[in-house]
mmCIF file of C-alpha atoms in Angstrom:
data_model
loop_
_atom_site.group_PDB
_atom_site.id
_atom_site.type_symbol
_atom_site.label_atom_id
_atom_site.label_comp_id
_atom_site.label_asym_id
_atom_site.label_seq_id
_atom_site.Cartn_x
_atom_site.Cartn_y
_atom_site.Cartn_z
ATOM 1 C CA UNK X 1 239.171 136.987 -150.508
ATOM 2 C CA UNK X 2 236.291 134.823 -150.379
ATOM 3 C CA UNK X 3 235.427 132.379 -147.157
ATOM 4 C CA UNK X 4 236.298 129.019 -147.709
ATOM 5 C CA UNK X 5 232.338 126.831 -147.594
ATOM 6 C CA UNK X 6 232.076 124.207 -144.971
ATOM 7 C CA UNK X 7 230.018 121.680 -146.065
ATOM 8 C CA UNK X 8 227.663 119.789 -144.118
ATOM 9 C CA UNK X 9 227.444 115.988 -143.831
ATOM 10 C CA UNK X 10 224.271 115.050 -142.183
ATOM 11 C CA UNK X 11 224.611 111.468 -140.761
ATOM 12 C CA UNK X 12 221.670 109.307 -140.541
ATOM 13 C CA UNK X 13 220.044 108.133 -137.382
ATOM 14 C CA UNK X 14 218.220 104.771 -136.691
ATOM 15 C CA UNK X 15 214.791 105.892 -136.916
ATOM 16 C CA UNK X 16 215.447 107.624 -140.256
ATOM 17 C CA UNK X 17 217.087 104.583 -141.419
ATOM 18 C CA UNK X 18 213.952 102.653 -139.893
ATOM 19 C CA UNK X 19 211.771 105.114 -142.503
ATOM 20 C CA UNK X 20 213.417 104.922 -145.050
ATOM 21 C CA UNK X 21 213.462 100.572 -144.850
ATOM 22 C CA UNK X 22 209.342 101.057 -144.543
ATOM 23 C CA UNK X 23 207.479 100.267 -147.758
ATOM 24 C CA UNK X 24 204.167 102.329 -148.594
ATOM 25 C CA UNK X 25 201.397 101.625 -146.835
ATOM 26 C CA UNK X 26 198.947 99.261 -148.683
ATOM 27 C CA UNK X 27 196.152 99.939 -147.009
ATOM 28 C CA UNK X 28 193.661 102.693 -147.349
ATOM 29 C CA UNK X 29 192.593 103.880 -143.698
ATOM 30 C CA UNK X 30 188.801 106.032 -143.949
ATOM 31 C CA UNK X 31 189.521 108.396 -142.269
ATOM 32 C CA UNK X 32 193.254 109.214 -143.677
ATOM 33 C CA UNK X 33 195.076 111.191 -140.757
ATOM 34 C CA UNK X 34 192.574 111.928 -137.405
ATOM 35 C CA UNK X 35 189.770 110.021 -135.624
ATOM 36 C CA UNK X 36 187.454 112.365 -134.365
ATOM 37 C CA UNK X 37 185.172 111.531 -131.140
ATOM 38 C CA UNK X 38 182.212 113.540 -130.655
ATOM 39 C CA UNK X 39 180.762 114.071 -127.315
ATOM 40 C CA UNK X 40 179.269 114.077 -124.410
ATOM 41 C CA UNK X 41 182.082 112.154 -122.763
ATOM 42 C CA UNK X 42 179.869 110.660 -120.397
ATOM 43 C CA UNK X 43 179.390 107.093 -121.986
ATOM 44 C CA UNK X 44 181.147 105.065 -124.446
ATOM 45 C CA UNK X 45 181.673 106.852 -127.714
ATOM 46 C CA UNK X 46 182.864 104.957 -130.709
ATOM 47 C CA UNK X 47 184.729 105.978 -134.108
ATOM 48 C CA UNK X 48 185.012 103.774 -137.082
ATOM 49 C CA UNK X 49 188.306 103.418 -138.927
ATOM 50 C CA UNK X 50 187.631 101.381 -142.527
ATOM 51 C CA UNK X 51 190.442 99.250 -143.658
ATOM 52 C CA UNK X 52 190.300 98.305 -147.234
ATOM 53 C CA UNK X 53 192.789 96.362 -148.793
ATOM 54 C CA UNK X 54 193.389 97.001 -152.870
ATOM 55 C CA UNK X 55 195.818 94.402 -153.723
ATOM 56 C CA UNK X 56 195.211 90.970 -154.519
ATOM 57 C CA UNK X 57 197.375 89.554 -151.411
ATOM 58 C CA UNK X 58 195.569 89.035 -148.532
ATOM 59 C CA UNK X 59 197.448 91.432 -145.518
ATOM 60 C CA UNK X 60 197.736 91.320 -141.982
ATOM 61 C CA UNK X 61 197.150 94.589 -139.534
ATOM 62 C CA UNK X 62 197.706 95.218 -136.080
ATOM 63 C CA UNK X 63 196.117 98.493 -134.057
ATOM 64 C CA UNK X 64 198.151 100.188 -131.476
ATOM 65 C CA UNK X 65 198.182 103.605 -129.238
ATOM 66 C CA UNK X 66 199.768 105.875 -127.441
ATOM 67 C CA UNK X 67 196.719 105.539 -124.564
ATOM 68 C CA UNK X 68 195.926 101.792 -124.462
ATOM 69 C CA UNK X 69 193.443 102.191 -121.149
ATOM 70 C CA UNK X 70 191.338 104.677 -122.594
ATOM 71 C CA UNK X 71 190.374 103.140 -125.515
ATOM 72 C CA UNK X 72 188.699 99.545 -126.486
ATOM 73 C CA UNK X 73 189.714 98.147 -130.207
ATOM 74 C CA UNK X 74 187.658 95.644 -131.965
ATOM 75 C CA UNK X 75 188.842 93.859 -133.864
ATOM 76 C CA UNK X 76 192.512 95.009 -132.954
ATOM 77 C CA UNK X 77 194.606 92.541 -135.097
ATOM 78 C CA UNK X 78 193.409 90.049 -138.136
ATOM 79 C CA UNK X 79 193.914 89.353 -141.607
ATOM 80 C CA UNK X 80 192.121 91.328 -144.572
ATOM 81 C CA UNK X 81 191.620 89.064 -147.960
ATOM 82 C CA UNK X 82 192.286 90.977 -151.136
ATOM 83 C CA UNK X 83 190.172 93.490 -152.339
ATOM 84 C CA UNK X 84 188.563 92.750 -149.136
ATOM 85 C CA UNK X 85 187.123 95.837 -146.708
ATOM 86 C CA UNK X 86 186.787 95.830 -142.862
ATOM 87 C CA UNK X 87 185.981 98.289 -140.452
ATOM 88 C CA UNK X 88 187.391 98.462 -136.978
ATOM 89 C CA UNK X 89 185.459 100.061 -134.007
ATOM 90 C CA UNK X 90 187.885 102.261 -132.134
ATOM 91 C CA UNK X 91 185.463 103.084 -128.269
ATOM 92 C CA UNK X 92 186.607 105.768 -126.274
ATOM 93 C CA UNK X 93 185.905 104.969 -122.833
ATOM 94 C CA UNK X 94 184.143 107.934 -120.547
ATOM 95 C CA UNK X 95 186.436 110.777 -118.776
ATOM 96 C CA UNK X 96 185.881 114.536 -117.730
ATOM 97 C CA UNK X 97 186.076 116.265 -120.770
ATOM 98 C CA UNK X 98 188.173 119.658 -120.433
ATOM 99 C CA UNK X 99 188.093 121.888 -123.626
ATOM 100 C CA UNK X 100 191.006 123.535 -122.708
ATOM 101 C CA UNK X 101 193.416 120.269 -123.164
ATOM 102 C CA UNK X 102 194.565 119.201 -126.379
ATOM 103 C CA UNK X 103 194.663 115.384 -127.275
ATOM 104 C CA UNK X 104 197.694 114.084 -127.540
ATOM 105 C CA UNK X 105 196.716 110.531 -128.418
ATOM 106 C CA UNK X 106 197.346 108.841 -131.373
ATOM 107 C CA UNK X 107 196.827 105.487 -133.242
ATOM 108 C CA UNK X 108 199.406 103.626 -135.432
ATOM 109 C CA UNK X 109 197.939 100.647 -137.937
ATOM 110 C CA UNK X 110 200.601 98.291 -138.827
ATOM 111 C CA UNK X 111 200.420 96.035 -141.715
ATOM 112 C CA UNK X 112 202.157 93.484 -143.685
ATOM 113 C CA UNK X 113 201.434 90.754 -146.715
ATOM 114 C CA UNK X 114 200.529 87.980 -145.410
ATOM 115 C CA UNK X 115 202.935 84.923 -146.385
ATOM 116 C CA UNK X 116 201.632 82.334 -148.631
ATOM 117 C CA UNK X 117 202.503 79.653 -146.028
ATOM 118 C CA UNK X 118 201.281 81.762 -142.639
ATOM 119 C CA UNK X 119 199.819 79.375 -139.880
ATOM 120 C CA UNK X 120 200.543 81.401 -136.752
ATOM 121 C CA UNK X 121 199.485 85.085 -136.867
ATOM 122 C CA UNK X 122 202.096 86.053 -133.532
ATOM 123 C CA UNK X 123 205.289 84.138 -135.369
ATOM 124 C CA UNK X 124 204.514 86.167 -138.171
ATOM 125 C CA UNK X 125 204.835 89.785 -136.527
ATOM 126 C CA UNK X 126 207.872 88.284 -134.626
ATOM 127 C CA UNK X 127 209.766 87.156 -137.535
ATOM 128 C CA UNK X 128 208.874 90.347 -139.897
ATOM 129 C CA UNK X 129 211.247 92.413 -141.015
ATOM 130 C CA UNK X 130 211.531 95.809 -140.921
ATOM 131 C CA UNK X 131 211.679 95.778 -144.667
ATOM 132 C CA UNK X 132 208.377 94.004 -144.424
ATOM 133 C CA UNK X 133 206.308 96.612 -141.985
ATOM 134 C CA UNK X 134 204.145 98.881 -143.119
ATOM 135 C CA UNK X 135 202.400 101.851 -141.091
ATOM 136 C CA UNK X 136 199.975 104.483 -140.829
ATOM 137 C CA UNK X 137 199.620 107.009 -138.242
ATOM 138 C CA UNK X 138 196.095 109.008 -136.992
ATOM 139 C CA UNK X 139 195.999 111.232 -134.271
ATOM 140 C CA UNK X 140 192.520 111.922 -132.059
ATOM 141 C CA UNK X 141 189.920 114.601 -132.129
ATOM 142 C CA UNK X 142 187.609 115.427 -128.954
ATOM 143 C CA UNK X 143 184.578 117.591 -130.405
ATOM 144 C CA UNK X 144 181.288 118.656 -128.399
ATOM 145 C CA UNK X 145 178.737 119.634 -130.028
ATOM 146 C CA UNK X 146 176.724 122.823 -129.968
ATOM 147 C CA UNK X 147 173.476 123.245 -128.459
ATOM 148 C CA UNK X 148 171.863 123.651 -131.638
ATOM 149 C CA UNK X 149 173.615 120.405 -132.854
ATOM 150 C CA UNK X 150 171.829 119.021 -129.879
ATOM 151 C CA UNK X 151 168.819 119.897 -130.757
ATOM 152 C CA UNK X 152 168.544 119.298 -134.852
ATOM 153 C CA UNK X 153 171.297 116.404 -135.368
ATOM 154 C CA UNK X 154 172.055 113.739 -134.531
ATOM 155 C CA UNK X 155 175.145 112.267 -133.027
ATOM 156 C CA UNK X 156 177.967 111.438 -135.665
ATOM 157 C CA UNK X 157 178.933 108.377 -133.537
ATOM 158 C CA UNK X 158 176.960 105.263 -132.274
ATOM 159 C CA UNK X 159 177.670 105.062 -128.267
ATOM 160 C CA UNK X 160 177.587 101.534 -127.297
ATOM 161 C CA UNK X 161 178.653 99.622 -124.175
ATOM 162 C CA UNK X 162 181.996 98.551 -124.240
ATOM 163 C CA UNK X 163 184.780 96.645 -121.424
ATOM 164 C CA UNK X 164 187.350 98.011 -119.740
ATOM 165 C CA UNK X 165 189.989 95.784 -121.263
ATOM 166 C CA UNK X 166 192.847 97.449 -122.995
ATOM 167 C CA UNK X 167 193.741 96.997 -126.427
ATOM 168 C CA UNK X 168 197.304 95.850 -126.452
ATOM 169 C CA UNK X 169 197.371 93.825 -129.687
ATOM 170 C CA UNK X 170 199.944 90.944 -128.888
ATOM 171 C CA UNK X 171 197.518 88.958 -127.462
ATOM 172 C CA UNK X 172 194.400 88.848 -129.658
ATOM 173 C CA UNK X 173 193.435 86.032 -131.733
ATOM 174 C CA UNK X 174 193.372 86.849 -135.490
ATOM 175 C CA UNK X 175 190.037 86.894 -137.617
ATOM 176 C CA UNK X 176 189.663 83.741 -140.586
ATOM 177 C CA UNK X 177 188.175 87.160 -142.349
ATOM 178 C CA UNK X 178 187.427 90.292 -142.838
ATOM 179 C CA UNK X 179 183.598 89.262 -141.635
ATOM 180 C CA UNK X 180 182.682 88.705 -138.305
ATOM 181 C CA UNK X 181 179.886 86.087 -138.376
ATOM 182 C CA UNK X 182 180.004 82.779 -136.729
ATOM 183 C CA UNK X 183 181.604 80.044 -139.001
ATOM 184 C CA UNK X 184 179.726 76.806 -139.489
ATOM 185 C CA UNK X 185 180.440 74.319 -136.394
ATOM 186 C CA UNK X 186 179.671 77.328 -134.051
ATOM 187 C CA UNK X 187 176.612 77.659 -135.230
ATOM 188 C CA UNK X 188 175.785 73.802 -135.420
ATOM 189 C CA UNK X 189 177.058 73.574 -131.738
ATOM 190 C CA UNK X 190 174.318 76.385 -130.766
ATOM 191 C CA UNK X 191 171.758 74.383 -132.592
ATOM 192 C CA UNK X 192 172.502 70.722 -131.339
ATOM 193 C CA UNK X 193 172.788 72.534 -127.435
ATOM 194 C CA UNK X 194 169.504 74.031 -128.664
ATOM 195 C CA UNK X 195 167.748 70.951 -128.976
ATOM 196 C CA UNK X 196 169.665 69.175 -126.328
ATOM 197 C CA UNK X 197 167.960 71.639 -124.056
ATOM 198 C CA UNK X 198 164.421 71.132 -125.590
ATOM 199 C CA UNK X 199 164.442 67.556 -124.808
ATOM 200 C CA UNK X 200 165.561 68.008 -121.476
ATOM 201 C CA UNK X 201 162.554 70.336 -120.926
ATOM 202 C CA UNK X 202 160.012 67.994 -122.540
ATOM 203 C CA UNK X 203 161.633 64.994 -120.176
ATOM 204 C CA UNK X 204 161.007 67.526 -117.535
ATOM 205 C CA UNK X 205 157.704 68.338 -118.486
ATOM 206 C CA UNK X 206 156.514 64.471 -118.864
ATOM 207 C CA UNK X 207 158.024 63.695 -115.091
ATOM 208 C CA UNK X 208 156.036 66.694 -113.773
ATOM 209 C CA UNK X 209 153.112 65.432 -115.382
ATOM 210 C CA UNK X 210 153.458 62.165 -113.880
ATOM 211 C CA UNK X 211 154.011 63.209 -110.573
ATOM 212 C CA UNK X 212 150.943 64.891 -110.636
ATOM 213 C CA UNK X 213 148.887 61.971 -111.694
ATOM 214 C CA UNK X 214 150.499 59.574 -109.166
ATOM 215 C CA UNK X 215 149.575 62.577 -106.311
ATOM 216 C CA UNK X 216 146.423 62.891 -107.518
ATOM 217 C CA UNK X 217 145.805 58.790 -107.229
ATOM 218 C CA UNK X 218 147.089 58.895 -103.933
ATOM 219 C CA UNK X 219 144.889 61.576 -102.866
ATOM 220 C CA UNK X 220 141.582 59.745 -104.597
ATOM 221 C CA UNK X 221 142.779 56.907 -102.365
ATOM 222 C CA UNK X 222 143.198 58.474 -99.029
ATOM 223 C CA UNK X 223 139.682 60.523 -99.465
ATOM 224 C CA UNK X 224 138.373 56.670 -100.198
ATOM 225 C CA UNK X 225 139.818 55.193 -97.397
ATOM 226 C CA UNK X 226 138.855 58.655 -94.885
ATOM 227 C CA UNK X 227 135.488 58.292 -96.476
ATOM 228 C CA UNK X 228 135.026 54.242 -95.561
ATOM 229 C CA UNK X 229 136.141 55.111 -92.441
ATOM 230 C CA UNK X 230 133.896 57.924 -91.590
ATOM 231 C CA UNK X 231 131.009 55.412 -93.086
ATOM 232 C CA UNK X 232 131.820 52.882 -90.308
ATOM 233 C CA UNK X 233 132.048 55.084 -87.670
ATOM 234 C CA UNK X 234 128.311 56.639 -88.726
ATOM 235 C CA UNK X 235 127.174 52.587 -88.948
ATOM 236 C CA UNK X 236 128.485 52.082 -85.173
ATOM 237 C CA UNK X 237 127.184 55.345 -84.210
ATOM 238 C CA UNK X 238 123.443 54.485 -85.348
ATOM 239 C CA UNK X 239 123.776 50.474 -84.087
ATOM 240 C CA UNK X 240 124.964 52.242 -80.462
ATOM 241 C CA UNK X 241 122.161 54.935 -80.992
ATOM 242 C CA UNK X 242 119.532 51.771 -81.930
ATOM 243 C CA UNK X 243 120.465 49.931 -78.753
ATOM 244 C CA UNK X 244 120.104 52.627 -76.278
ATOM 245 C CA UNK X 245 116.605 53.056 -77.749
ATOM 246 C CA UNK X 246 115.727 49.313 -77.555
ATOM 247 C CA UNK X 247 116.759 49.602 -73.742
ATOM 248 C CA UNK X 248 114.728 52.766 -72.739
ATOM 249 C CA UNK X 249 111.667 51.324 -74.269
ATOM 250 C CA UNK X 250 111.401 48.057 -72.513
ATOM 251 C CA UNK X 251 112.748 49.812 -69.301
ATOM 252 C CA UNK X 252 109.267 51.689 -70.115
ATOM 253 C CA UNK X 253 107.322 48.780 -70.587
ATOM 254 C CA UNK X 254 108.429 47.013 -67.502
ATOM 255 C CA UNK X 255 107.317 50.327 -65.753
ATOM 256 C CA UNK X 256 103.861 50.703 -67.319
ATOM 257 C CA UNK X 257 103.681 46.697 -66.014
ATOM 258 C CA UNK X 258 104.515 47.416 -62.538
ATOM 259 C CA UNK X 259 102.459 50.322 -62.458
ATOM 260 C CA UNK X 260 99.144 48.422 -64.164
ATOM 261 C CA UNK X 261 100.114 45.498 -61.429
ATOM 262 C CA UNK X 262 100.259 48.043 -58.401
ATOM 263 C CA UNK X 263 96.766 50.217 -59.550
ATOM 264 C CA UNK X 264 94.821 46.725 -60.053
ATOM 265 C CA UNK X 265 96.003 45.592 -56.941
ATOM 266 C CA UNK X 266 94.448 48.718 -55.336
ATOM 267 C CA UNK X 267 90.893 48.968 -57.277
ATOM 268 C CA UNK X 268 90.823 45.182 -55.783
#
């Protein structure tokens, strides 16, 4: 007599519901599955994730992590045109590197088409569906390279400075595009506060000028006036000089008179 089979009815959970409601990612991510971070960890060391976009909608993303404060995203949310390509800078900020742990961090990239009528990024994450969200996830790498890496090659990764903000994504303004340039009226703005500041050095520049003309005059005309002075007082100082002459002399001639009067008075 045979057992009787008991078969086994597997129920379905939230999250695998969640799954299974998830489209395809549209995206292609470059790389596909792990960001790797090459070392030393002393400074900032950065890992570029390319985000191309195939279709011909144009599709928002969104950047999150499992480790938000060790890590610095830009750009961490935006919209990518069709056929359009942008890559996202993903810093690692600097910590004590132990080869003995294993990173356990991870990224997620979230996407979505955009809608044809979209004209606030955060409504449109807050009114998606589930049916709507898209996502990919890539887990981290910490290499360090060898000494002979050192030596002969060069570092995979750029290291660039980088702030301590976090990267939480709900609060980042979206991109107009994939490109990160300066649109036209920022660029005018720079220009006219550009020339604003020219002229404001030139006016500076004239006043200075003329400040040191006007000193100069003044100074012409106080070594004029000093030198007038000093004239008169040399004038006075001769006349005074003159007149104490004049005096001495007749004082002499009076004496050679007595004298004459007083030696014919004795030959008489």
């Amino acid at each position: 007599m045979c057992d009787p089979v008991v078969a086994v009815v597997t129920v379905p959970t939230r999250k695998n519901l969640w799954d299974m409601a998830r489209p395809e990612q549209v995206l292609v991510l470059e790389p596909q599955h792990e960001l790797k971070f090459r070392g030393p960890f002393t400074d900032v060391v950065t890992a570029t994730l390319k985000l191309t976009n195939p279709t011909d909608r144009n599709v928002c993303f969104k950047v999150k992590t499992t480790a938000p404060r060790r890590y610095c995203v830009r750009p961490n949310s935006g919209i990518i045109e069709a056929t359009a390509s942008i890559n996202v800078s993903v810093m690692l900020q600097p910590f004590d590197y132990d080869p003995n742990e294993k990173s356990k961090h991870k990224f997620m990239v979230l996407s979505m088409l955009a809608p044809y009528d979209m004209t606030d990024m955060e409504g449109v994450w807050k009114d998606a569906k589930p049916e709507e969200l898209m996502d990919s996830k890539l887990r981290c790498a910490f290499e360090m390279p060898l000494e002979n890496d050192k030596a002969h090659e060069p570092e995979s990764y750029n290291t660039v400075d980088s702030s301590t903000s976090s990267i939480q994504t709900d609060h980042a303004a979206p991109p107009k595009s994939a490109s990160a340039s300066l649109d036209d009226g920022e660029v005018k703005k720079i220009m006219e506060e550009c020339k604003r500041l020219q002229m404001e050095v030139h006016r500076l520049r004239e006043e200075n000028k003329q400040i040191r003309e006007n000193d100069g005059l003044r100074k012409r005309k106080v070594t004029a006036a000093a030198t007038t002075d000093s004239s008169s007082s040399i004038m006075s100082a001769l006349s005074t000089r003159d007149e104490g002459l004049s005096t001495r002399v007749l004082a002499l001639c009076v004496l050679f008179f007595v004298v004459g009067v007083i030696i014919g008075k004795l030959v008489l």
